[in-house]
Amino acid sequence: MDPKVGQFMAKIKAKNPAEPEFHQAVHEVAESLIPFIEENPKYKHAKILERIAEPERVILFRVPWINDKGEVEINRGFRIEMNSAIGPYKGGLRFHPTVNLGILKFLAFEQVLKNSLTTLPMGGGKGGSDFDPKGKSDNEVMRFCQSFMTELCRHIGPNTDVPAGDIGVGGREIGFMFGQYKRIKNEFTGVLTGKGLEWGGSLIRPEATGYGAVYFAEEMLKTKGDSLKGKVAAVSGSGNVAQFTVQKLTELGGKAVTLSDSGGSIYDPDGIDAEKLAWVMNLKNIRRGRIKEYADQFGCEYFEGKRPWHVKCDVAFPSATENEISKEDAEILIKNGCGVISEGANMPSTPDAIEVYLESKILYGPGKAANAGGVAVSGLEMTQNSMRLPWSREEVDSRLQTIMKNIHQTCVDFGKESNNYVNYVNGANIGGFVKVADAMIAQGVV
Ligand code: NDP
């Protein structure tokens, strides 16, 4: 390790103990940025790297609610307002039992650079709760969301901080939170994105992260004169990002053969076509069942407790959660012929898996670039809310495609090495950093 990176990380770890995911995210960025900052001393003198690793504000609160049995339950709520140099804080809310301060700080840190890459005026934030929506009734989810928003509404607003969805937070949860915000504040504003179409949502927002990850893969392949047509893909997860990844991939002539959830993964070598995907959407979004049922329904293999990276594929779209591809998984993927990784999830690859990708010189699109389509369309939802005018599906999709192309180009501009290999990790980290850093310098020491 570069000794300067080592010194920097020692301070980060001392200051933020017991937050391994946050250390991991900052470390990856520091590896890219410290050599760049050494060549650009204005960032060093202004201590930009040290400043962006410190949240502007952290809000932590109690969320009491009453379950269907009449018992009191207590969860913990968080909002990390990480950086507002280029716009209001923006980033999702995650409801999952694993949520803690370190995980949300890692996500908020990534979000700052990701939002900058979209070229839209959005700062970075993230929030959520250790509440587990799984197995809860709609009424329980509503009571929890109302209690969560009763506190959160003091800290957010359309010009201050605009949360969206993430793991465990989809259209249902956004609806309950929006309703409570409106009731308390007595105002109808674009305070959340991912809203329903009838009440200020944008077309393509549910699709945007998955579609964007596929567009990013297509852009990477284009640099080799190739495309997704005829490619076989392993996809993990079976939630929002995974579903729309499969949809767009299929539309572009590729074939998705896997899906997963926290129970295990399915392998369907015939491909998850539009009809099977519609069945999965009903299973996951309406019946809220387990992916194992897919194997029973369509007569394919189910691997209990296993991720899908052992199957033969050309492309991988990790779309479930952080650190879901280990070094061994990365080696197996590459041995089986996988030459493209486009990350729909945030930080799904461990640091040594990333090393394997970079050493093998495969096309590797890190999450902060490849999954930026979701927040980009959230930014477009904010624009439509401000104008009080909805755009058509075609208009939003075409803007999304342009944004993904531009993000790809930024990664190439900042990440191309002397041997012409594009290191998208450096490209995304440096490309996202420059705009935020310049804005921070212009705004003084604040
Ligand atoms: P969903 O809640 O819709 O789906 C998450 C999926 O991942 C589910 O299939 C879930 O399975 C699985 N999963 C979650 N945690 C784990 C775990 N610890 N181990 C195994 N499987 C797990 O979330 P999204 O699709 O919205 O998010 C997926 C990823 O994409 C996350 O990393 C998120 O941060 C990232 N992302 C999402 C964006 C968005 O717009 N939604 C934007 C950018 C990134 P199960 O149901 O069994 O828990």
CSV table of C-alpha atoms and ligand atoms in Angstrom, one decimal:
chain,number,residue,atom,x,y,z
A,1,MET,CA,0.0,0.0,0.0
A,2,ASP,CA,1.1,3.5,-0.8
A,3,PRO,CA,2.4,4.9,2.6
A,4,LYS,CA,0.4,8.1,2.2
A,5,VAL,CA,-2.8,6.0,1.7
A,6,GLY,CA,-1.7,4.0,4.8
A,7,GLN,CA,-1.3,7.1,7.0
A,8,PHE,CA,-4.6,8.6,5.8
A,9,MET,CA,-6.5,5.3,6.4
A,10,ALA,CA,-5.0,5.0,9.9
A,11,LYS,CA,-6.6,8.3,10.8
A,12,ILE,CA,-9.9,7.4,9.3
A,13,LYS,CA,-10.0,4.1,11.2
A,14,ALA,CA,-9.1,5.8,14.5
A,15,LYS,CA,-11.7,8.4,14.0
A,16,ASN,CA,-14.5,6.0,12.9
A,17,PRO,CA,-13.9,2.8,14.8
A,18,ALA,CA,-16.0,-0.4,14.1
A,19,GLU,CA,-17.2,0.9,10.7
A,20,PRO,CA,-15.5,-1.6,8.3
A,21,GLU,CA,-17.7,-0.9,5.3
A,22,PHE,CA,-17.0,2.8,5.6
A,23,HIS,CA,-13.2,2.1,5.8
A,24,GLN,CA,-13.5,-0.1,2.7
A,25,ALA,CA,-15.3,2.6,0.7
A,26,VAL,CA,-12.9,5.4,1.7
A,27,HIS,CA,-9.9,3.2,1.2
A,28,GLU,CA,-10.8,2.4,-2.4
A,29,VAL,CA,-11.4,6.1,-3.2
A,30,ALA,CA,-8.2,7.1,-1.4
A,31,GLU,CA,-6.1,4.7,-3.5
A,32,SER,CA,-7.4,6.5,-6.6
A,33,LEU,CA,-7.3,10.1,-5.3
A,34,ILE,CA,-4.1,10.4,-3.3
A,35,PRO,CA,-1.8,10.1,-6.3
A,36,PHE,CA,-4.1,12.5,-8.2
A,37,ILE,CA,-4.1,15.0,-5.2
A,38,GLU,CA,-0.3,14.8,-5.0
A,39,GLU,CA,-0.3,16.0,-8.7
A,40,ASN,CA,-2.9,18.7,-7.9
A,41,PRO,CA,-1.8,20.4,-4.7
A,42,LYS,CA,-4.7,22.8,-4.5
A,43,TYR,CA,-6.8,19.9,-3.3
A,44,LYS,CA,-4.1,18.9,-0.8
A,45,HIS,CA,-3.9,22.4,0.8
A,46,ALA,CA,-7.6,22.7,1.1
A,47,LYS,CA,-7.7,19.2,2.8
A,48,ILE,CA,-10.5,18.1,0.5
A,49,LEU,CA,-10.1,14.4,1.0
A,50,GLU,CA,-10.1,14.7,4.8
A,51,ARG,CA,-13.2,17.0,4.5
A,52,ILE,CA,-15.2,14.7,2.2
A,53,ALA,CA,-14.6,11.8,4.5
A,54,GLU,CA,-16.4,13.6,7.4
A,55,PRO,CA,-20.2,13.9,7.1
A,56,GLU,CA,-21.5,17.4,7.3
A,57,ARG,CA,-24.2,16.2,9.6
A,58,VAL,CA,-25.4,12.8,11.1
A,59,ILE,CA,-28.9,12.5,12.5
A,60,LEU,CA,-29.7,9.5,14.7
A,61,PHE,CA,-33.1,8.9,16.2
A,62,ARG,CA,-35.6,6.6,17.9
A,63,VAL,CA,-38.4,5.2,15.9
A,64,PRO,CA,-41.1,3.7,18.2
A,65,TRP,CA,-44.2,2.0,16.6
A,66,ILE,CA,-46.9,-0.5,17.5
A,67,ASN,CA,-47.1,-3.9,15.8
A,68,ASP,CA,-50.3,-5.8,14.9
A,69,LYS,CA,-50.2,-7.6,18.3
A,70,GLY,CA,-50.4,-4.2,20.1
A,71,GLU,CA,-46.8,-4.4,21.3
A,72,VAL,CA,-44.3,-1.5,21.2
A,73,GLU,CA,-41.3,-1.9,18.9
A,74,ILE,CA,-38.3,0.3,18.8
A,75,ASN,CA,-36.0,0.8,15.8
A,76,ARG,CA,-33.2,3.2,15.1
A,77,GLY,CA,-33.4,5.8,12.3
A,78,PHE,CA,-30.5,7.5,10.6
A,79,ARG,CA,-29.8,10.2,8.0
A,80,ILE,CA,-26.3,11.0,7.0
A,81,GLU,CA,-26.0,14.4,5.3
A,82,MET,CA,-22.6,13.8,3.8
A,83,ASN,CA,-21.9,16.7,1.3
A,84,SER,CA,-23.9,19.6,-0.1
A,85,ALA,CA,-21.2,21.3,-2.1
A,86,ILE,CA,-23.0,20.9,-5.5
A,87,GLY,CA,-26.7,20.6,-4.4
A,88,PRO,CA,-29.1,19.4,-1.8
A,89,TYR,CA,-28.3,16.1,-0.1
A,90,LYS,CA,-29.7,13.3,-2.2
A,91,GLY,CA,-29.6,9.5,-1.6
A,92,GLY,CA,-31.8,6.6,-0.7
A,93,LEU,CA,-33.2,5.2,2.5
A,94,ARG,CA,-32.5,1.5,3.4
A,95,PHE,CA,-34.7,-0.6,5.7
A,96,HIS,CA,-32.8,-3.8,6.5
A,97,PRO,CA,-31.9,-5.4,9.9
A,98,THR,CA,-28.1,-5.1,9.0
A,99,VAL,CA,-28.4,-1.2,8.8
A,100,ASN,CA,-25.9,0.6,11.0
A,101,LEU,CA,-24.0,3.9,11.1
A,102,GLY,CA,-20.9,2.5,9.2
A,103,ILE,CA,-23.0,1.0,6.4
A,104,LEU,CA,-24.9,4.2,5.8
A,105,LYS,CA,-21.7,6.3,6.0
A,106,PHE,CA,-20.2,4.1,3.3
A,107,LEU,CA,-23.3,4.5,1.1
A,108,ALA,CA,-23.4,8.3,1.7
A,109,PHE,CA,-19.7,8.6,0.9
A,110,GLU,CA,-20.1,6.7,-2.4
A,111,GLN,CA,-23.3,8.7,-3.2
A,112,VAL,CA,-21.4,12.1,-3.2
A,113,LEU,CA,-19.1,11.0,-6.0
A,114,LYS,CA,-21.9,9.1,-7.8
A,115,ASN,CA,-24.2,12.1,-7.8
A,116,SER,CA,-21.4,14.3,-9.1
A,117,LEU,CA,-20.8,11.9,-12.0
A,118,THR,CA,-24.4,12.3,-13.1
A,119,THR,CA,-23.6,16.0,-13.9
A,120,LEU,CA,-26.9,16.9,-12.1
A,121,PRO,CA,-26.8,19.4,-9.1
A,122,MET,CA,-27.1,16.9,-6.3
A,123,GLY,CA,-25.1,16.6,-3.1
A,124,GLY,CA,-24.8,13.2,-1.3
A,125,GLY,CA,-26.7,11.6,1.6
A,126,LYS,CA,-28.1,8.3,2.7
A,127,GLY,CA,-30.3,7.1,5.5
A,128,GLY,CA,-32.6,4.3,6.8
A,129,SER,CA,-33.3,2.1,9.7
A,130,ASP,CA,-32.6,-1.4,11.1
A,131,PHE,CA,-36.4,-2.1,10.6
A,132,ASP,CA,-37.0,-5.3,8.6
A,133,PRO,CA,-40.1,-5.0,6.4
A,134,LYS,CA,-40.0,-8.7,5.6
A,135,GLY,CA,-42.9,-10.5,7.2
A,136,LYS,CA,-44.6,-7.3,8.3
A,137,SER,CA,-48.2,-6.5,7.4
A,138,ASP,CA,-48.9,-3.4,5.2
A,139,ASN,CA,-50.3,-1.7,8.3
A,140,GLU,CA,-47.2,-2.4,10.3
A,141,VAL,CA,-45.0,-1.0,7.5
A,142,MET,CA,-47.3,2.1,7.4
A,143,ARG,CA,-47.1,2.7,11.1
A,144,PHE,CA,-43.3,2.3,11.1
A,145,CYS,CA,-42.9,4.7,8.1
A,146,GLN,CA,-45.1,7.3,9.7
A,147,SER,CA,-43.1,7.2,12.9
A,148,PHE,CA,-39.8,7.3,11.0
A,149,MET,CA,-41.0,10.4,9.0
A,150,THR,CA,-42.4,12.2,12.0
A,151,GLU,CA,-38.8,12.7,13.1
A,152,LEU,CA,-37.1,12.8,9.7
A,153,CYS,CA,-39.3,15.6,8.3
A,154,ARG,CA,-37.6,18.1,10.6
A,155,HIS,CA,-34.3,17.5,8.7
A,156,ILE,CA,-35.3,17.2,5.0
A,157,GLY,CA,-37.0,19.3,2.4
A,158,PRO,CA,-37.0,19.8,-1.4
A,159,ASN,CA,-34.1,22.3,-1.2
A,160,THR,CA,-32.3,20.7,1.7
A,161,ASP,CA,-32.3,16.9,1.5
A,162,VAL,CA,-34.3,14.7,-0.8
A,163,PRO,CA,-34.3,11.0,0.1
A,164,ALA,CA,-35.3,8.1,-2.2
A,165,GLY,CA,-35.6,4.3,-2.0
A,166,ASP,CA,-32.9,1.6,-1.5
A,167,ILE,CA,-33.0,-2.0,-0.2
A,168,GLY,CA,-36.4,-2.5,1.5
A,169,VAL,CA,-37.8,0.8,0.5
A,170,GLY,CA,-39.9,0.8,-2.7
A,171,GLY,CA,-43.0,2.5,-3.9
A,172,ARG,CA,-45.1,1.3,-0.9
A,173,GLU,CA,-42.7,2.8,1.7
A,174,ILE,CA,-42.1,6.0,-0.3
A,175,GLY,CA,-45.9,6.5,-0.4
A,176,PHE,CA,-46.4,6.1,3.3
A,177,MET,CA,-43.5,8.4,4.1
A,178,PHE,CA,-44.7,11.1,1.6
A,179,GLY,CA,-48.2,11.0,3.0
A,180,GLN,CA,-46.9,11.6,6.6
A,181,TYR,CA,-44.5,14.4,5.4
A,182,LYS,CA,-47.4,16.2,3.7
A,183,ARG,CA,-49.6,15.8,6.7
A,184,ILE,CA,-47.1,17.3,9.1
A,185,LYS,CA,-45.7,20.0,6.9
A,186,ASN,CA,-48.9,20.9,5.1
A,187,GLU,CA,-47.1,21.2,1.8
A,188,PHE,CA,-47.0,19.1,-1.4
A,189,THR,CA,-43.4,19.2,-2.6
A,190,GLY,CA,-40.8,17.0,-4.2
A,191,VAL,CA,-39.3,16.0,-0.8
A,192,LEU,CA,-38.9,12.3,-1.8
A,193,THR,CA,-38.2,10.7,-5.2
A,194,GLY,CA,-39.5,7.4,-6.4
A,195,LYS,CA,-43.1,8.7,-5.9
A,196,GLY,CA,-46.1,7.2,-7.6
A,197,LEU,CA,-46.9,8.5,-11.1
A,198,GLU,CA,-50.2,10.1,-9.9
A,199,TRP,CA,-48.5,12.2,-7.3
A,200,GLY,CA,-45.3,13.6,-8.7
A,201,GLY,CA,-43.3,10.5,-9.6
A,202,SER,CA,-41.3,10.2,-12.8
A,203,LEU,CA,-41.7,7.6,-15.5
A,204,ILE,CA,-38.7,5.3,-15.7
A,205,ARG,CA,-37.6,5.9,-12.0
A,206,PRO,CA,-38.4,2.3,-10.9
A,207,GLU,CA,-36.5,1.0,-14.0
A,208,ALA,CA,-33.6,3.5,-13.9
A,209,THR,CA,-31.0,1.8,-11.8
A,210,GLY,CA,-31.3,-1.6,-13.6
A,211,TYR,CA,-31.6,0.0,-17.1
A,212,GLY,CA,-28.6,2.3,-16.3
A,213,ALA,CA,-26.4,-0.7,-15.3
A,214,VAL,CA,-27.3,-2.4,-18.6
A,215,TYR,CA,-26.6,0.8,-20.6
A,216,PHE,CA,-23.3,1.1,-18.8
A,217,ALA,CA,-22.3,-2.5,-19.7
A,218,GLU,CA,-23.3,-1.8,-23.3
A,219,GLU,CA,-21.0,1.3,-23.4
A,220,MET,CA,-18.1,-0.6,-21.9
A,221,LEU,CA,-18.6,-3.4,-24.6
A,222,LYS,CA,-18.7,-0.7,-27.3
A,223,THR,CA,-15.1,0.2,-26.5
A,224,LYS,CA,-14.3,-3.3,-27.7
A,225,GLY,CA,-16.6,-3.2,-30.8
A,226,ASP,CA,-18.9,-5.6,-29.0
A,227,SER,CA,-22.5,-5.5,-27.6
A,228,LEU,CA,-24.8,-7.3,-25.2
A,229,LYS,CA,-26.6,-9.1,-28.0
A,230,GLY,CA,-26.3,-12.9,-27.5
A,231,LYS,CA,-24.5,-12.5,-24.2
A,232,VAL,CA,-25.4,-14.7,-21.2
A,233,ALA,CA,-25.6,-12.9,-17.9
A,234,ALA,CA,-25.5,-13.8,-14.2
A,235,VAL,CA,-27.7,-11.4,-12.1
A,236,SER,CA,-27.9,-11.5,-8.3
A,237,GLY,CA,-30.8,-10.2,-6.2
A,238,SER,CA,-34.4,-10.2,-7.3
A,239,GLY,CA,-35.5,-6.8,-6.2
A,240,ASN,CA,-35.9,-3.5,-8.0
A,241,VAL,CA,-32.4,-3.3,-9.5
A,242,ALA,CA,-32.3,-7.0,-10.5
A,243,GLN,CA,-35.7,-7.0,-12.1
A,244,PHE,CA,-35.1,-4.1,-14.4
A,245,THR,CA,-31.6,-5.3,-15.3
A,246,VAL,CA,-33.1,-8.5,-16.6
A,247,GLN,CA,-35.8,-6.6,-18.5
A,248,LYS,CA,-33.4,-4.2,-20.3
A,249,LEU,CA,-30.8,-6.9,-20.9
A,250,THR,CA,-33.5,-9.2,-22.5
A,251,GLU,CA,-34.7,-6.3,-24.7
A,252,LEU,CA,-31.1,-5.8,-25.9
A,253,GLY,CA,-30.8,-9.4,-27.0
A,254,GLY,CA,-29.0,-10.7,-23.9
A,255,LYS,CA,-30.1,-13.7,-21.7
A,256,ALA,CA,-30.2,-13.5,-17.9
A,257,VAL,CA,-29.8,-17.0,-16.4
A,258,THR,CA,-29.7,-16.4,-12.6
A,259,LEU,CA,-31.5,-14.5,-9.8
A,260,SER,CA,-31.1,-14.7,-6.0
A,261,ASP,CA,-32.3,-13.5,-2.7
A,262,SER,CA,-30.9,-13.9,0.9
A,263,GLY,CA,-32.1,-17.6,0.8
A,264,GLY,CA,-30.2,-18.7,-2.3
A,265,SER,CA,-30.1,-18.5,-6.1
A,266,ILE,CA,-31.8,-20.0,-9.1
A,267,TYR,CA,-30.1,-21.1,-12.4
A,268,ASP,CA,-32.3,-21.1,-15.5
A,269,PRO,CA,-30.1,-21.9,-18.5
A,270,ASP,CA,-33.1,-21.3,-20.9
A,271,GLY,CA,-33.1,-17.7,-19.8
A,272,ILE,CA,-35.5,-15.5,-17.7
A,273,ASP,CA,-37.7,-14.2,-20.5
A,274,ALA,CA,-40.4,-11.5,-20.3
A,275,GLU,CA,-43.1,-13.9,-19.1
A,276,LYS,CA,-40.9,-15.4,-16.4
A,277,LEU,CA,-39.8,-11.9,-15.3
A,278,ALA,CA,-43.5,-10.8,-15.0
A,279,TRP,CA,-44.0,-13.9,-12.7
A,280,VAL,CA,-40.9,-12.8,-10.6
A,281,MET,CA,-42.2,-9.3,-10.3
A,282,ASN,CA,-45.5,-10.6,-9.0
A,283,LEU,CA,-43.7,-12.9,-6.6
A,284,LYS,CA,-41.4,-10.2,-5.2
A,285,ASN,CA,-43.5,-7.0,-5.4
A,286,ILE,CA,-47.0,-8.3,-4.6
A,287,ARG,CA,-46.8,-11.7,-3.0
A,288,ARG,CA,-43.4,-10.9,-1.3
A,289,GLY,CA,-42.3,-14.6,-1.6
A,290,ARG,CA,-38.9,-16.3,-1.9
A,291,ILE,CA,-36.9,-16.8,-5.2
A,292,LYS,CA,-36.8,-20.6,-4.4
A,293,GLU,CA,-40.4,-20.7,-5.7
A,294,TYR,CA,-39.1,-19.8,-9.2
A,295,ALA,CA,-37.3,-23.2,-9.3
A,296,ASP,CA,-40.5,-25.0,-8.4
A,297,GLN,CA,-42.5,-23.0,-10.9
A,298,PHE,CA,-40.2,-23.3,-13.9
A,299,GLY,CA,-38.4,-26.6,-13.0
A,300,CYS,CA,-34.8,-25.3,-12.8
A,301,GLU,CA,-32.0,-25.6,-10.2
A,302,TYR,CA,-32.0,-23.8,-6.9
A,303,PHE,CA,-28.8,-23.4,-4.8
A,304,GLU,CA,-29.7,-23.0,-1.2
A,305,GLY,CA,-27.6,-20.3,0.5
A,306,LYS,CA,-25.4,-19.8,-2.6
A,307,ARG,CA,-24.7,-16.8,-4.7
A,308,PRO,CA,-24.9,-17.2,-8.5
A,309,TRP,CA,-21.3,-16.6,-9.5
A,310,HIS,CA,-20.4,-20.2,-10.2
A,311,VAL,CA,-22.4,-20.4,-13.4
A,312,LYS,CA,-21.0,-19.9,-16.9
A,313,CYS,CA,-21.7,-16.4,-18.1
A,314,ASP,CA,-20.2,-13.6,-20.3
A,315,VAL,CA,-21.4,-10.7,-18.1
A,316,ALA,CA,-22.2,-10.3,-14.4
A,317,PHE,CA,-24.7,-7.8,-12.9
A,318,PRO,CA,-24.4,-8.0,-9.0
A,319,SER,CA,-27.6,-6.3,-7.9
A,320,ALA,CA,-28.3,-7.5,-4.3
A,321,THR,CA,-25.9,-6.0,-1.7
A,322,GLU,CA,-22.4,-5.1,-0.6
A,323,ASN,CA,-19.5,-7.6,-0.6
A,324,GLU,CA,-21.4,-10.3,-2.4
A,325,ILE,CA,-18.5,-11.1,-4.8
A,326,SER,CA,-15.4,-12.5,-3.0
A,327,LYS,CA,-12.0,-13.0,-4.5
A,328,GLU,CA,-12.8,-16.7,-5.1
A,329,ASP,CA,-16.1,-15.7,-6.8
A,330,ALA,CA,-14.2,-13.3,-9.0
A,331,GLU,CA,-11.7,-15.9,-10.0
A,332,ILE,CA,-14.4,-18.4,-10.9
A,333,LEU,CA,-16.3,-15.8,-12.9
A,334,ILE,CA,-13.3,-15.0,-15.0
A,335,LYS,CA,-12.3,-18.7,-15.3
A,336,ASN,CA,-15.8,-19.4,-16.7
A,337,GLY,CA,-15.4,-16.6,-19.3
A,338,CYS,CA,-17.0,-13.6,-17.7
A,339,GLY,CA,-15.4,-10.5,-19.2
A,340,VAL,CA,-17.8,-7.7,-18.0
A,341,ILE,CA,-18.9,-6.7,-14.5
A,342,SER,CA,-21.5,-3.9,-14.2
A,343,GLU,CA,-22.4,-3.2,-10.6
A,344,GLY,CA,-26.1,-2.5,-10.0
A,345,ALA,CA,-25.5,-2.9,-6.3
A,346,ASN,CA,-23.3,-0.6,-4.2
A,347,MET,CA,-19.8,-2.0,-3.4
A,348,PRO,CA,-20.8,-5.6,-4.2
A,349,SER,CA,-17.2,-6.6,-4.9
A,350,THR,CA,-14.7,-7.0,-2.1
A,351,PRO,CA,-11.4,-5.2,-2.5
A,352,ASP,CA,-9.5,-8.4,-3.5
A,353,ALA,CA,-12.2,-9.2,-6.0
A,354,ILE,CA,-11.6,-5.8,-7.6
A,355,GLU,CA,-7.9,-6.6,-7.7
A,356,VAL,CA,-8.7,-9.8,-9.6
A,357,TYR,CA,-10.8,-7.8,-12.2
A,358,LEU,CA,-8.1,-5.2,-12.7
A,359,GLU,CA,-5.3,-7.7,-13.0
A,360,SER,CA,-7.3,-9.7,-15.5
A,361,LYS,CA,-8.1,-6.4,-17.5
A,362,ILE,CA,-11.7,-7.2,-17.8
A,363,LEU,CA,-14.3,-4.5,-18.3
A,364,TYR,CA,-15.3,-3.6,-14.7
A,365,GLY,CA,-17.8,-0.8,-14.1
A,366,PRO,CA,-17.9,0.0,-10.3
A,367,GLY,CA,-21.3,0.8,-8.7
A,368,LYS,CA,-20.8,4.5,-8.3
A,369,ALA,CA,-20.7,4.8,-12.1
A,370,ALA,CA,-22.7,1.8,-13.3
A,371,ASN,CA,-25.7,2.2,-10.9
A,372,ALA,CA,-25.9,6.0,-11.1
A,373,GLY,CA,-28.9,5.8,-13.4
A,374,GLY,CA,-31.2,5.5,-10.4
A,375,VAL,CA,-30.2,8.7,-8.7
A,376,ALA,CA,-29.9,10.4,-12.2
A,377,VAL,CA,-33.6,9.8,-12.8
A,378,SER,CA,-34.3,10.9,-9.2
A,379,GLY,CA,-32.6,14.1,-10.2
A,380,LEU,CA,-34.9,14.3,-13.3
A,381,GLU,CA,-37.9,13.7,-11.0
A,382,MET,CA,-36.8,16.7,-8.9
A,383,THR,CA,-36.6,18.8,-12.1
A,384,GLN,CA,-40.1,17.7,-13.2
A,385,ASN,CA,-41.4,18.5,-9.7
A,386,SER,CA,-39.9,22.0,-9.8
A,387,MET,CA,-41.4,22.7,-13.2
A,388,ARG,CA,-44.6,20.9,-12.2
A,389,LEU,CA,-44.5,19.2,-15.6
A,390,PRO,CA,-44.1,15.5,-16.3
A,391,TRP,CA,-41.9,14.2,-19.1
A,392,SER,CA,-42.8,11.3,-21.3
A,393,ARG,CA,-41.2,7.8,-20.9
A,394,GLU,CA,-39.2,8.4,-24.1
A,395,GLU,CA,-37.9,11.7,-22.9
A,396,VAL,CA,-36.7,10.4,-19.5
A,397,ASP,CA,-35.2,7.2,-21.0
A,398,SER,CA,-33.4,9.2,-23.6
A,399,ARG,CA,-32.0,11.5,-20.9
A,400,LEU,CA,-31.0,8.5,-18.9
A,401,GLN,CA,-29.1,7.0,-21.8
A,402,THR,CA,-27.3,10.3,-22.5
A,403,ILE,CA,-26.3,10.5,-18.8
A,404,MET,CA,-25.0,6.9,-18.7
A,405,LYS,CA,-23.0,7.6,-21.9
A,406,ASN,CA,-21.5,10.8,-20.3
A,407,ILE,CA,-20.6,9.0,-17.1
A,408,HIS,CA,-18.9,6.3,-19.2
A,409,GLN,CA,-17.0,9.0,-21.1
A,410,THR,CA,-15.9,10.7,-17.8
A,411,CYS,CA,-14.6,7.3,-16.6
A,412,VAL,CA,-12.7,6.9,-19.8
A,413,ASP,CA,-11.3,10.4,-19.7
A,414,PHE,CA,-10.0,10.1,-16.1
A,415,GLY,CA,-9.3,6.4,-16.1
A,416,LYS,CA,-7.5,5.5,-19.3
A,417,GLU,CA,-4.0,4.1,-18.6
A,418,SER,CA,-0.9,4.4,-20.9
A,419,ASN,CA,-1.6,0.9,-22.2
A,420,ASN,CA,-5.1,2.0,-23.2
A,421,TYR,CA,-6.8,-0.1,-20.5
A,422,VAL,CA,-9.6,1.9,-18.9
A,423,ASN,CA,-9.5,1.7,-15.1
A,424,TYR,CA,-13.1,2.6,-14.4
A,425,VAL,CA,-12.4,2.6,-10.7
A,426,ASN,CA,-9.9,5.5,-11.0
A,427,GLY,CA,-12.0,7.1,-13.7
A,428,ALA,CA,-15.2,7.2,-11.5
A,429,ASN,CA,-13.4,8.2,-8.3
A,430,ILE,CA,-11.4,11.1,-9.9
A,431,GLY,CA,-14.2,12.1,-12.3
A,432,GLY,CA,-16.7,12.3,-9.5
A,433,PHE,CA,-14.2,14.1,-7.1
A,434,VAL,CA,-13.1,17.0,-9.2
A,435,LYS,CA,-16.5,18.8,-9.4
A,436,VAL,CA,-17.2,18.4,-5.7
A,437,ALA,CA,-13.7,19.5,-4.8
A,438,ASP,CA,-13.7,22.6,-6.9
A,439,ALA,CA,-17.1,23.6,-5.5
A,440,MET,CA,-15.8,23.1,-2.0
A,441,ILE,CA,-12.7,25.3,-2.7
A,442,ALA,CA,-14.9,28.0,-4.2
A,443,GLN,CA,-17.2,28.0,-1.1
A,444,GLY,CA,-14.4,28.4,1.4
A,445,VAL,CA,-13.7,26.4,4.5
A,446,VAL,CA,-17.3,25.5,5.5
B,1,NDP,P1,-34.5,-4.4,-3.1
B,1,NDP,O1,-34.8,-4.4,-1.6
B,1,NDP,O2,-35.6,-4.2,-4.1
B,1,NDP,O3,-33.8,-5.9,-3.4
B,1,NDP,C1,-32.7,-6.3,-2.8
B,1,NDP,C2,-32.4,-7.7,-3.3
B,1,NDP,O4,-31.1,-8.1,-2.7
B,1,NDP,C3,-33.4,-8.7,-2.7
B,1,NDP,O5,-33.5,-9.8,-3.7
B,1,NDP,C4,-32.7,-9.2,-1.4
B,1,NDP,O6,-33.1,-10.5,-1.0
B,1,NDP,C5,-31.3,-9.2,-1.8
B,1,NDP,N1,-30.4,-8.9,-0.6
B,1,NDP,C6,-30.5,-7.8,0.2
B,1,NDP,N2,-29.6,-7.9,1.2
B,1,NDP,C7,-29.0,-9.2,1.0
B,1,NDP,C8,-28.0,-9.9,1.7
B,1,NDP,N3,-27.5,-9.4,2.8
B,1,NDP,N4,-27.7,-11.1,1.2
B,1,NDP,C9,-28.3,-11.6,0.1
B,1,NDP,N5,-29.2,-11.0,-0.6
B,1,NDP,C10,-29.6,-9.8,-0.1
B,1,NDP,O7,-33.3,-3.4,-3.2
B,1,NDP,P2,-32.7,-2.7,-4.6
B,1,NDP,O8,-32.9,-3.6,-5.7
B,1,NDP,O9,-33.2,-1.4,-4.6
B,1,NDP,O10,-31.1,-2.6,-4.2
B,1,NDP,C11,-30.2,-3.6,-4.6
B,1,NDP,C12,-28.8,-3.0,-4.5
B,1,NDP,O11,-28.7,-1.9,-5.5
B,1,NDP,C13,-28.3,-2.4,-3.2
B,1,NDP,O12,-26.9,-2.5,-3.1
B,1,NDP,C14,-28.7,-0.9,-3.4
B,1,NDP,O13,-27.9,-0.1,-2.5
B,1,NDP,C15,-28.3,-0.7,-4.8
B,1,NDP,N6,-28.9,0.5,-5.5
B,1,NDP,C16,-30.2,0.6,-5.6
B,1,NDP,C17,-30.7,1.7,-6.2
B,1,NDP,C18,-32.2,1.9,-6.4
B,1,NDP,O14,-32.6,2.8,-7.2
B,1,NDP,N7,-33.1,1.1,-5.8
B,1,NDP,C19,-29.9,2.8,-6.8
B,1,NDP,C20,-28.4,2.4,-6.7
B,1,NDP,C21,-28.0,1.3,-6.1
B,1,NDP,P3,-34.1,-10.6,0.3
B,1,NDP,O15,-35.4,-10.1,-0.2
B,1,NDP,O16,-34.1,-12.1,0.6
B,1,NDP,O17,-33.5,-9.8,1.3
